[in-house]
Short mmCIF file of C-alpha atoms in Angstrom, two decimals:
data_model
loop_
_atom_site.label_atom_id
_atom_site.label_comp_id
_atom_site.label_asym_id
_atom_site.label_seq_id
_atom_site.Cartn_x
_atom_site.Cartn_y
_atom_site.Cartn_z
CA UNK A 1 -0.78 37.64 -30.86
CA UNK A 2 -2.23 40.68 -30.14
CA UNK A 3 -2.14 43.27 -33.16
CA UNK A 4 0.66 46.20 -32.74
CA UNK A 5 0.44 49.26 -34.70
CA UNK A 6 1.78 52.76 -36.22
CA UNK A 7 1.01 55.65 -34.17
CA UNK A 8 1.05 57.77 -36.87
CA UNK A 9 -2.32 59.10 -38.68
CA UNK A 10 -1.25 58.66 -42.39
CA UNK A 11 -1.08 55.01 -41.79
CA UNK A 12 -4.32 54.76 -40.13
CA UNK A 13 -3.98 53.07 -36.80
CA UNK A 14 -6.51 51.05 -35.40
CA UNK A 15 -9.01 52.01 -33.09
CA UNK A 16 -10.89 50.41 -30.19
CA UNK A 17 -14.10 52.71 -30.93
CA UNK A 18 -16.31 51.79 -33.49
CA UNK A 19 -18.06 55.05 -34.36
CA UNK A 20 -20.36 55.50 -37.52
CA UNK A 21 -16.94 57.40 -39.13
CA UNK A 22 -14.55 54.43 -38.66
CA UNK A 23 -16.92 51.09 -39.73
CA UNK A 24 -15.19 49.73 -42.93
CA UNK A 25 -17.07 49.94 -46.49
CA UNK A 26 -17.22 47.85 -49.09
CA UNK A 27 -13.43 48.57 -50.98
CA UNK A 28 -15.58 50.10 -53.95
CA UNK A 29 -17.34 52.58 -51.32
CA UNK A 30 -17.22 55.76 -53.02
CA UNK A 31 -17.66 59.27 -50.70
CA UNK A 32 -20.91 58.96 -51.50
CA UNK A 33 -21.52 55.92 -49.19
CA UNK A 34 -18.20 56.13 -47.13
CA UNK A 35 -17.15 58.78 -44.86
CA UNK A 36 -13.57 59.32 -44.96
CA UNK A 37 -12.23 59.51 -40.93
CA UNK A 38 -10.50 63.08 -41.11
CA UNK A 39 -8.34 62.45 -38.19
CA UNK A 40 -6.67 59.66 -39.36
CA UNK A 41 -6.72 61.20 -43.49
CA UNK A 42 -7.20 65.04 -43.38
CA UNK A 43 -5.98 64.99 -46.93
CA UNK A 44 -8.23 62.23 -48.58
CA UNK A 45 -11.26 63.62 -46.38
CA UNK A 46 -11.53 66.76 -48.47
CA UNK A 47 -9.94 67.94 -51.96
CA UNK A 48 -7.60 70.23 -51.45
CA UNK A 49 -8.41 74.42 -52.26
CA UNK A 50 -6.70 74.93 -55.90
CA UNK A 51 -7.41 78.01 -58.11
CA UNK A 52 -9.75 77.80 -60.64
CA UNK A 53 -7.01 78.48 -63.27
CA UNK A 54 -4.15 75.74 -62.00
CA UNK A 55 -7.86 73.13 -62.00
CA UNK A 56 -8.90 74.02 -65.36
CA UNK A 57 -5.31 73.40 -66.87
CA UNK A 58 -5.05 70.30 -64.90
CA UNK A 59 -8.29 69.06 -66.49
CA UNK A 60 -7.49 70.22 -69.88
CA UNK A 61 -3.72 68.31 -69.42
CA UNK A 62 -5.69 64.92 -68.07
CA UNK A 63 -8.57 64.73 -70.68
CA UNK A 64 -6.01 64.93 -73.48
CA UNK A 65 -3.68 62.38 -71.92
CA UNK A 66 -6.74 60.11 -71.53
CA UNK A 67 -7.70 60.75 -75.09
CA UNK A 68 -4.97 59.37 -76.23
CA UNK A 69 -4.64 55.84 -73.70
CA UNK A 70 -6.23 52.54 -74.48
CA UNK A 71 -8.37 53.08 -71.97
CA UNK A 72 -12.33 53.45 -71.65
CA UNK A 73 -12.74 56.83 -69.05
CA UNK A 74 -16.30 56.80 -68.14
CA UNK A 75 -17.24 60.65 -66.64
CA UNK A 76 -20.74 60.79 -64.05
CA UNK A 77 -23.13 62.16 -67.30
CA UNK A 78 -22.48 58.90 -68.85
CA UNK A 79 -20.10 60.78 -71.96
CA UNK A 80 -16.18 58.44 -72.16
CA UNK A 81 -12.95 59.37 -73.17
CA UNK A 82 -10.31 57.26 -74.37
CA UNK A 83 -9.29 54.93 -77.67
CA UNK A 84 -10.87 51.67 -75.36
CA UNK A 85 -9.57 49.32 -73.13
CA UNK A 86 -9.84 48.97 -69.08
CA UNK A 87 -12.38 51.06 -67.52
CA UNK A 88 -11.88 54.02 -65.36
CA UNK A 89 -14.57 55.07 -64.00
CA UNK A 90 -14.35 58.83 -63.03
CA UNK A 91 -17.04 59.87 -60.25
CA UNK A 92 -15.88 63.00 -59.33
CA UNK A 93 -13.96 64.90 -61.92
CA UNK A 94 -13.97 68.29 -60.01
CA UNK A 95 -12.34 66.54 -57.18
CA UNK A 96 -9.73 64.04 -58.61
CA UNK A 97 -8.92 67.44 -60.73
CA UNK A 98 -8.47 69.65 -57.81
CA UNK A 99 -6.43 67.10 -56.46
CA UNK A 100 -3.98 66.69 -59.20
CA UNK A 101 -3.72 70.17 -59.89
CA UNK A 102 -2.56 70.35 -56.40
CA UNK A 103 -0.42 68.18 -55.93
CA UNK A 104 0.08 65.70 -59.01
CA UNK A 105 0.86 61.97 -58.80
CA UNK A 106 0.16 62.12 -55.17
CA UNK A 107 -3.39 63.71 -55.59
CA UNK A 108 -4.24 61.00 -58.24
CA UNK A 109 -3.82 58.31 -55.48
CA UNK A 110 -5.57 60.23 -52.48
CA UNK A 111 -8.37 60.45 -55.35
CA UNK A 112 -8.67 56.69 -55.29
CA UNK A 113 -8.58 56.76 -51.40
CA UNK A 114 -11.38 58.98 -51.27
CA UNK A 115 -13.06 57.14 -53.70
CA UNK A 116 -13.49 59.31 -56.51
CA UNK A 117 -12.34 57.02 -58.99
CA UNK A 118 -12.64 53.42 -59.48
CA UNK A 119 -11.80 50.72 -61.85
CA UNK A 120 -13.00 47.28 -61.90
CA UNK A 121 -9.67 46.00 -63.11
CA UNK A 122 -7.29 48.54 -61.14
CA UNK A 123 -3.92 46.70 -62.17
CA UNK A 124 -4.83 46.46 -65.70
CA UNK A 125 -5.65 50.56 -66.11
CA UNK A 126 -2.55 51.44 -63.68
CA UNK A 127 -0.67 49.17 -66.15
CA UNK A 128 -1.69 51.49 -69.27
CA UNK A 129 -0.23 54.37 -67.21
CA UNK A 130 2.76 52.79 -66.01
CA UNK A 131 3.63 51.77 -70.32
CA UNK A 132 2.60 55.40 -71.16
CA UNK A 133 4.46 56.97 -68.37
CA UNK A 134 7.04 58.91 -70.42
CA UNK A 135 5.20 60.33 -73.09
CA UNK A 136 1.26 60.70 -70.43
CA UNK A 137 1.69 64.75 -70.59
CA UNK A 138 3.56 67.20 -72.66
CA UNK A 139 7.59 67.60 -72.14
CA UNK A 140 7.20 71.01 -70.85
CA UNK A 141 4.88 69.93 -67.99
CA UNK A 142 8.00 67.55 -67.15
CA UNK A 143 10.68 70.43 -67.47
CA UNK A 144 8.73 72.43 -64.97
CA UNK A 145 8.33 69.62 -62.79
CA UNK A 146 10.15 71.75 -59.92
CA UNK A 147 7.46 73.82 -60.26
CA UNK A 148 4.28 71.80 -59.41
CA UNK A 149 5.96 68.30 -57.68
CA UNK A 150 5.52 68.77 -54.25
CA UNK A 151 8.99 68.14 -52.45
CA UNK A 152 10.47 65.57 -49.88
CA UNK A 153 9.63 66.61 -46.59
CA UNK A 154 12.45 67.20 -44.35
CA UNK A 155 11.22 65.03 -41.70
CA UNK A 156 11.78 62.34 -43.88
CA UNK A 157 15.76 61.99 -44.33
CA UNK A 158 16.88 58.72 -43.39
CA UNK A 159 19.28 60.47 -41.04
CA UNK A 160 19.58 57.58 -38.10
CA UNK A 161 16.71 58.95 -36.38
CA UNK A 162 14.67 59.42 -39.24
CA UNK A 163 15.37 56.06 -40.77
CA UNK A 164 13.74 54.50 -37.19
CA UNK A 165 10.81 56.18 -37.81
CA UNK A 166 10.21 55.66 -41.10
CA UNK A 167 10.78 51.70 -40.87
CA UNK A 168 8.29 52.06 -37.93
CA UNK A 169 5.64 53.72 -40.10
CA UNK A 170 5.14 50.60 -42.61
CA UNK A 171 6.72 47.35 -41.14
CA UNK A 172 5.96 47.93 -37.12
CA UNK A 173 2.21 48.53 -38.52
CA UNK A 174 1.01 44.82 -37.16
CA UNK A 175 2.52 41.43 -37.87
CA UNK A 176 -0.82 40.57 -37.93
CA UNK A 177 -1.74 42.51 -40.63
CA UNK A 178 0.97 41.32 -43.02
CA UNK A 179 0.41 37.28 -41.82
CA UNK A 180 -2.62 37.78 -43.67
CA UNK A 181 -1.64 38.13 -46.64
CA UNK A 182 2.06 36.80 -46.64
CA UNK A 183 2.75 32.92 -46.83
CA UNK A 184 4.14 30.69 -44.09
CA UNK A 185 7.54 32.15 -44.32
CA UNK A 186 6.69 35.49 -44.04
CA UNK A 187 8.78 36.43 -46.78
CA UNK A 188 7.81 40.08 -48.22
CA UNK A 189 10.02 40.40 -51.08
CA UNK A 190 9.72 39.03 -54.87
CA UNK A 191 9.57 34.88 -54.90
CA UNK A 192 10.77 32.84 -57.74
CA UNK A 193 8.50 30.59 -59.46
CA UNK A 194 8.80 27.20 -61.47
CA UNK A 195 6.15 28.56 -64.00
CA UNK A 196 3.44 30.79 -64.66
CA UNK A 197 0.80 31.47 -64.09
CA UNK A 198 1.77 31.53 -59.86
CA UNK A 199 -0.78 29.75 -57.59
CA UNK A 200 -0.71 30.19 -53.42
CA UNK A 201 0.56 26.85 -52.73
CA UNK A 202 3.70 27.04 -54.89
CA UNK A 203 4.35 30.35 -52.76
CA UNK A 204 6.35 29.05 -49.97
CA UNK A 205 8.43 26.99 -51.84
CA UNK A 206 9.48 30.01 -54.35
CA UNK A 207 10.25 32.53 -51.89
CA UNK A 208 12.66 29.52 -50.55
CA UNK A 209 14.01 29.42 -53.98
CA UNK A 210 14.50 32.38 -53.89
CA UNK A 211 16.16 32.87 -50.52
CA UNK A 212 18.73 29.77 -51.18
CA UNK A 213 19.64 31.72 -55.30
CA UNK A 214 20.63 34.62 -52.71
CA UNK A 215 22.55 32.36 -50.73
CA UNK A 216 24.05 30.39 -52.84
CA UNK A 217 25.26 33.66 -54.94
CA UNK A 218 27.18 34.90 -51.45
CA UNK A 219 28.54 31.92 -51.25
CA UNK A 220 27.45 31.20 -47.80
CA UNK A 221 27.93 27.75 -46.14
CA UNK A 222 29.70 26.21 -42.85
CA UNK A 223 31.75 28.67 -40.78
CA UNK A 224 30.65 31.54 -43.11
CA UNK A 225 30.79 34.67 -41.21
CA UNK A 226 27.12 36.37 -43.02
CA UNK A 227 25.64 39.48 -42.12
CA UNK A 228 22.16 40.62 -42.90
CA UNK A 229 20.95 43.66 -43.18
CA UNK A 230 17.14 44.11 -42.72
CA UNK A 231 15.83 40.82 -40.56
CA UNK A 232 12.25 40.83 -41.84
CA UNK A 233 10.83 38.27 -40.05
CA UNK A 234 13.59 35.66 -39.90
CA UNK A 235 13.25 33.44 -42.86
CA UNK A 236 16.47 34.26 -44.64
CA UNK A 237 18.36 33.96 -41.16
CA UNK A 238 17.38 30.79 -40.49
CA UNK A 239 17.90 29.34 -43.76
CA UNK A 240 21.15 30.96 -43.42
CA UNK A 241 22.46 29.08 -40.38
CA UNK A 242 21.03 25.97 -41.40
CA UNK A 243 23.78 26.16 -43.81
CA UNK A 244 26.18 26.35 -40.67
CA UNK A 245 26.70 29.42 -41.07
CA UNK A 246 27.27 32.23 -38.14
CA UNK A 247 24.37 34.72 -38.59
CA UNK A 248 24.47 38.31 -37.48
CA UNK A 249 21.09 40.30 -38.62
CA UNK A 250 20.09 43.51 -37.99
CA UNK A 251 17.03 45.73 -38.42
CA UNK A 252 15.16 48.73 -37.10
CA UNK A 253 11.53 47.60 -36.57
CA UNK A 254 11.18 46.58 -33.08
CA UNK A 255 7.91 44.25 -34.36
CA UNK A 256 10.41 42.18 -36.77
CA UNK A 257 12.58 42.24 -34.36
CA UNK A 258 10.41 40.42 -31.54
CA UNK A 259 8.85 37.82 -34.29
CA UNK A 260 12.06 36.72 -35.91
CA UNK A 261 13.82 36.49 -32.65
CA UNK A 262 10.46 33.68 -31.76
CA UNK A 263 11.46 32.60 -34.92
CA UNK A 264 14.37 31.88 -34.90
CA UNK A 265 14.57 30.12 -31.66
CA UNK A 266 11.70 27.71 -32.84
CA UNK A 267 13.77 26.84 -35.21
CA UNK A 268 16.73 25.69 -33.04
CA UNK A 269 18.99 28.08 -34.95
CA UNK A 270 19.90 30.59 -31.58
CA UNK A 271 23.25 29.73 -30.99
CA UNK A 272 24.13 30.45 -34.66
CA UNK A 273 21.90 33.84 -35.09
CA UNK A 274 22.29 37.16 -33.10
CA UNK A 275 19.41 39.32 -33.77
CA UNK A 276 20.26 43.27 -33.33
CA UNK A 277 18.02 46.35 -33.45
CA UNK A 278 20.40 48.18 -34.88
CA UNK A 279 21.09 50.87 -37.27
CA UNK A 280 23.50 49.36 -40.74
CA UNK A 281 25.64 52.60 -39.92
CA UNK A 282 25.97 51.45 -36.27
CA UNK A 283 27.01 47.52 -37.25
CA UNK A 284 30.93 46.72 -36.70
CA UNK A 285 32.73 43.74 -37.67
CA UNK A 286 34.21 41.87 -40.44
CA UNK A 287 31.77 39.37 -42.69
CA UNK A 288 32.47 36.86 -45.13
CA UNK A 289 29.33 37.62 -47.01
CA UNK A 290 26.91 40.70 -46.69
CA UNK A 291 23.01 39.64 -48.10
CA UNK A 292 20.14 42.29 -47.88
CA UNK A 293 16.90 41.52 -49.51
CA UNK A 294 15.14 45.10 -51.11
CA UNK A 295 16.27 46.96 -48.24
CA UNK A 296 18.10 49.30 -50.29
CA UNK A 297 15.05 50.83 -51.37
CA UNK A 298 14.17 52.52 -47.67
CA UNK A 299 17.79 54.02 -47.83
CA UNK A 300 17.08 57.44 -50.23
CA UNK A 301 19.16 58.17 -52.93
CA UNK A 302 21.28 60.89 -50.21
CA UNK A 303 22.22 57.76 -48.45
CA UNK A 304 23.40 55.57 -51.00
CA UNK A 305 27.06 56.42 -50.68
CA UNK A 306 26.73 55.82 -47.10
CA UNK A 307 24.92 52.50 -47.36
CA UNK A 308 27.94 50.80 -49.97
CA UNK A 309 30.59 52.57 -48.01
CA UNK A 310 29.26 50.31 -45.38
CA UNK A 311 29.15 47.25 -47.29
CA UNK A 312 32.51 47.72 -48.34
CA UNK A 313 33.94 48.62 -44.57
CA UNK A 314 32.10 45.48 -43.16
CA UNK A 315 33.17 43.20 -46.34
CA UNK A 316 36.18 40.85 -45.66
CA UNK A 317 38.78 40.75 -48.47
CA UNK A 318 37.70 38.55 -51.24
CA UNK A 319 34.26 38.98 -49.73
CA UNK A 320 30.71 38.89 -51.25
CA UNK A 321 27.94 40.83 -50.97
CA UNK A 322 24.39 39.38 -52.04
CA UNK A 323 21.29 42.15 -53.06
CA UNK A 324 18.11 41.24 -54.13
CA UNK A 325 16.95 45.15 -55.21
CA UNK A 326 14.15 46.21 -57.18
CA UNK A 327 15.21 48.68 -59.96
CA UNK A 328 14.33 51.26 -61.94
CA UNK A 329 15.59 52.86 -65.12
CA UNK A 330 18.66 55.15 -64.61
CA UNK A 331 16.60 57.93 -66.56
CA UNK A 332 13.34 57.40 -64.64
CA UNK A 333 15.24 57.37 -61.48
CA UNK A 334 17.19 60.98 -62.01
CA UNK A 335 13.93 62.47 -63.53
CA UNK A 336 12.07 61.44 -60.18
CA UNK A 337 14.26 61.01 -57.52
CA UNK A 338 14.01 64.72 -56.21
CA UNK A 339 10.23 64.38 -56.47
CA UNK A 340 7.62 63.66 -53.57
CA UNK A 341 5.55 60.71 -54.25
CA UNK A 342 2.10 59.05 -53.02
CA UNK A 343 3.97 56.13 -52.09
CA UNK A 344 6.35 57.79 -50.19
CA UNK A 345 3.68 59.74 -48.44
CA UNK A 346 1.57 56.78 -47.17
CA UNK A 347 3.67 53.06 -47.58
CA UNK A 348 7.32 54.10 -47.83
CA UNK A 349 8.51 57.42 -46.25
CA UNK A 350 11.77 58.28 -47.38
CA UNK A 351 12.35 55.54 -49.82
CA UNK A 352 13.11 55.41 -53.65
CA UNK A 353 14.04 52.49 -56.18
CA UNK A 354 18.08 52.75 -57.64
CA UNK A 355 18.83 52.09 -60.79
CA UNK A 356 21.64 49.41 -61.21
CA UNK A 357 23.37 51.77 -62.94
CA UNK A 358 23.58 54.49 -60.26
CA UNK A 359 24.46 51.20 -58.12
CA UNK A 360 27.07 50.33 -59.97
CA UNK A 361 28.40 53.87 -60.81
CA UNK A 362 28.80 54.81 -56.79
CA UNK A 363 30.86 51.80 -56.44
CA UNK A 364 32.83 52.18 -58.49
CA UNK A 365 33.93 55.87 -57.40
CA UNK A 366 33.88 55.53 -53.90
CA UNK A 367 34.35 51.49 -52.79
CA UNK A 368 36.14 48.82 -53.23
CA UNK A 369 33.27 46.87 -54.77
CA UNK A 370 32.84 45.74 -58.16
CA UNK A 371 29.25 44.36 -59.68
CA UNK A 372 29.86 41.09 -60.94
CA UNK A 373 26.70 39.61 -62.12
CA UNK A 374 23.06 40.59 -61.79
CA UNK A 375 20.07 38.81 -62.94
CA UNK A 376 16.02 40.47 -63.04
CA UNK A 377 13.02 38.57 -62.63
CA UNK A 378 10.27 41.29 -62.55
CA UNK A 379 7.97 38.62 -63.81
CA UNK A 380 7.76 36.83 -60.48
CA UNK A 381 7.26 39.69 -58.89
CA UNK A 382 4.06 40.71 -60.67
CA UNK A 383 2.79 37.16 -60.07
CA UNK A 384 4.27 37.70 -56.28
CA UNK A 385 2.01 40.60 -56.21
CA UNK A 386 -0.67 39.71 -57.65
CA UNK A 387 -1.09 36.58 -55.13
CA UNK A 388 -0.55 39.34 -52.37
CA UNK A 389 -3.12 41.07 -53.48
CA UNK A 390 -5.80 38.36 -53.98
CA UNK A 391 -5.01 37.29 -50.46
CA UNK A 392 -5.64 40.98 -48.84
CA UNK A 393 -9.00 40.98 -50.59
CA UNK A 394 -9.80 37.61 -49.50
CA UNK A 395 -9.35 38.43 -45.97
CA UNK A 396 -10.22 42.03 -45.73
CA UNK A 397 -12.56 41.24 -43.01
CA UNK A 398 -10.00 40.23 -41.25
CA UNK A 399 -8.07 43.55 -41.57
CA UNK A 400 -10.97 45.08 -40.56
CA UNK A 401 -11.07 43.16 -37.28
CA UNK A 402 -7.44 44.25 -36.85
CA UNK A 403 -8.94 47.88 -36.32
CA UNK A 404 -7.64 49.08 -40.21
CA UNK A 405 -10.46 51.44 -41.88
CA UNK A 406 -12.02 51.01 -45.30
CA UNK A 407 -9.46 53.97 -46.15
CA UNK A 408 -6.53 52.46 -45.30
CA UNK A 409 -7.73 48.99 -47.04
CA UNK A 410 -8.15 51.00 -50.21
CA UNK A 411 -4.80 52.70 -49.93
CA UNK A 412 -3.22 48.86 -49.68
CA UNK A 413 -5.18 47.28 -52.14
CA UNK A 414 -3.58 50.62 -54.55
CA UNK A 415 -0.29 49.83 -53.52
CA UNK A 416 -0.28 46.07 -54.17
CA UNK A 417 -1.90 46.66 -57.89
CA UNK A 418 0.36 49.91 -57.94
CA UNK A 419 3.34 47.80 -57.60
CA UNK A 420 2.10 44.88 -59.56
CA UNK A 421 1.56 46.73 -62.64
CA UNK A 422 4.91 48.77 -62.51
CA UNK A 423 6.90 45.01 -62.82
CA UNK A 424 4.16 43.53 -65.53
CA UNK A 425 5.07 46.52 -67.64
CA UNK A 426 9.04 46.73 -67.11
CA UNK A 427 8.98 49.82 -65.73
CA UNK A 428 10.00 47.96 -62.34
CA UNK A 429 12.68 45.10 -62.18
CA UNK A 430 13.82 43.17 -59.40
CA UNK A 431 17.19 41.82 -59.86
CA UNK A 432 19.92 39.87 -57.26
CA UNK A 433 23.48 41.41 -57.15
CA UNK A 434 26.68 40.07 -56.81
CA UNK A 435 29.40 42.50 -55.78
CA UNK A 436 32.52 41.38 -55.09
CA UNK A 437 35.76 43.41 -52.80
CA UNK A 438 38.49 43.92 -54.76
CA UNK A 439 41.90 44.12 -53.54
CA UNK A 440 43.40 47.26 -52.99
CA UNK A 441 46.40 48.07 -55.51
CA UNK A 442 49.09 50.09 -53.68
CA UNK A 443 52.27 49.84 -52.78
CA UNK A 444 52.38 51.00 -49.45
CA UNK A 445 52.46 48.54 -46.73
CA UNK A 446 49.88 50.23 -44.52
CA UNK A 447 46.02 51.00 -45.01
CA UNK A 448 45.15 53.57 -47.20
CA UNK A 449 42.56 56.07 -45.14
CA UNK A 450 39.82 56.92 -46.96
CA UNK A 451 37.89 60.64 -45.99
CA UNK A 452 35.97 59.22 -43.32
CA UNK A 453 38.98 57.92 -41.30
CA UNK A 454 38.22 54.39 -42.00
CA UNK A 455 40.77 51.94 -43.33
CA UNK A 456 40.41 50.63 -47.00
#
């Protein structure tokens, strides 16, 4: 299978010249050793211009906060900060300074891109952060976070057109690229484990698990009419209508789309799954059960409203719908969800994580869905991660040979540990979803419009 990629420069496509700028480093490689390809990352090739003034309050803010970690901060003239713990190792203050004074969070994580930081256990020190994330920098900084948090860019909005092209920037990158480092069922979503600690081989057998909980808790079996929303690459459809039920899945990257439709004909299961590329605004019908597996995190909080009102229009009466979401505290959520972030620049454009409670909140006020039951297991998804993340080291040749640049590896290999430590601290969950559609009380005989025309 030939490898199929972004065309878009933040995500680093690949290239079929091998110049001295684009010939992968060791993951470690620090500026120093590396040059960073400015074409494909003009804002990790150079720290951005900052006054002197924003830098040397930035600095002043960030050796306090480190002060005060359980971690070991080791700066280029050999001095430390911090009480002890997992080493940071600092190689360019000026720069990773410059950069955070510019543009915060996001600065901190084109730092590690370029290199100018580096820690030998990277989950354990982004851990530390991710535990200390509340209380890292003083609450004024956080009151005047309009001030200094860059903004969502426009371009972004997961309007219908926008929400193609940002599903094309991370999952069209190459199936390739994630077959590396995903099992056999090409499953990218939390598994659920027998025990810990997780190994590889009790992978594909836990992200079944975890596909037949989902399953099971929408009830779906023979003649169940079962929508999907967000294909991936097929697993969950097929496991689906080997159940007997009548599958109807839908996503918007054309790369899923080709794979799981191979997929799912391999597997005998055609006549019982329809495969669309298609919009969940654009999807019409009536279902039995709905089931979407942490795609509500690519909607954006705008689109919430939209996204249930959906759920609820497709849902049959007495229906079920079936999320698997990762979460976030409601408090963390409002204090960030207006905020630009790095992972939103470079692996998930116009995402964010829900909180169940804003879940539950929006439909209740504007559906006919109630939440019934929900159960977390962030636990398996740090150990999910973390098996992720071994795997993409382990093969990083191979991404290499796919045409992805040192650069890009790094960014990937920050994201995996990124997320990892977020769910081993608690500040992530992942938790499955049971809504169910309750009858409409009225006494009228007829439907009951609702403000976008649509009967109730």
């Amino acid at each position: 299978m030939a490898a199929r990629t972004a065309r878009t420069p933040t995500t680093a496509p690949p290239s079929t010249e091998r110049s001295a700028l684009t010939v992968p480093a060791p993951l470690s490689a620090s500026p120093r050793t590396a040059a960073v390809d400015r074409s494909r990352w003009p804002d990790v090739a150079a720290a951005p211009r900052s006054s002197r003034l924003r830098t040397a309050v930035t600095a002043r803010l960030v050796g306090r906060a480190f002060d005060r970690l359980p971690l070991r901060v080791r700066l280029p003239d050999g001095s430390s900060l911090g009480k002890g713990g997992p080493l940071l190792e600092l190689r360019d203050p000026d720069a990773f300074h410059h950069r955070l004074g510019r543009s915060g969070l996001i600065g901190f994580g084109e730092s590690y891109m370029a290199g100018e930081w580096e820690a030998p256990d990277l989950v354990g020190v982004l851990a530390v952060f991710a535990e200390h994330a509340d209380s890292l920098f003083p609450a004024w900084t956080q009151k005047l976070r309009h001030l200094w948090a860059p903004r969502h860019p426009a371009a972004q909005r997961n309007t219908t057109r926008g929400a193609r092209e940002n599903i094309h920037r991370h999952y069209d990158l190459s199936n390739d690229l994630f077959a590396l480092f995903l099992d056999e069922t090409l499953t990218y979503s939390s598994a659920v484990f027998r025990g810990f600690p997780a190994t590889w081989e009790a992978l594909p057998d836990a992200q079944r698990r975890k596909t037949d909980l989902l399953l099971d808790l929408a009830g779906v079996g023979p003649g169940t009419r079962m929508l999907e929303i967000g294909t991936g690459w097929g697993d969950l459809a097929i496991r689906a209508a080997r159940r007997g039920a009548e599958v109807v899945t839908v996503t918007l990257s054309s790369e899923q789309l080709a794979l799981a439709t191979a997929r799912v004909r391999e597997a005998g299961c055609s006549d019982r799954v329809t495969l669309l590329l298609r919009d969940y605004r654009q999807v019409r019908g009536e279902y039995d059960a709905i089931v979407s597996v942490e795609m509500i995190e690519a909607v954006g909080h705008e689109y919430w409203p939209v996204y249930l009102a959906a759920l609820d229009r497709l849902l049959a009466p007495g229906g079920k719908v079936a999320l698997q979401a990762i979460t976030m505290a409601h408090h963390r959520m409002l204090a960030t969800r207006h905020t630009y972030t790095w992972i939103q620049k470079y692996i998930f454009p116009g995402g964010l994580v829900p909180s169940r409670e804003a879940l539950r909140r929006l439909t209740e006020e504007d559906t006919a869905l109630r939440l019934a039951r929900h159960e977390g297991f962030g636990a398996h998804y740090a150990e999910t991660l973390r098996l992720w993340r071994e795997r993409f080291a382990e093969r990083a040749q191979d991404v290499r040979d796919l045409g992805f640049d040192a650069t890009f590896q790094r960014m990937w290999t920050l994201y995996l540990a990124y997320s990892e430590a977020g769910f081993r601290t608690g500040y992530l969950d992942v938790e499955q979803l049971l809504f169910r559609k309750e009858p409409v009380r009225s006494t009228k005989t007829t439907p009951i419009p609702n403000p976008r025309g649509e009967a109730q």
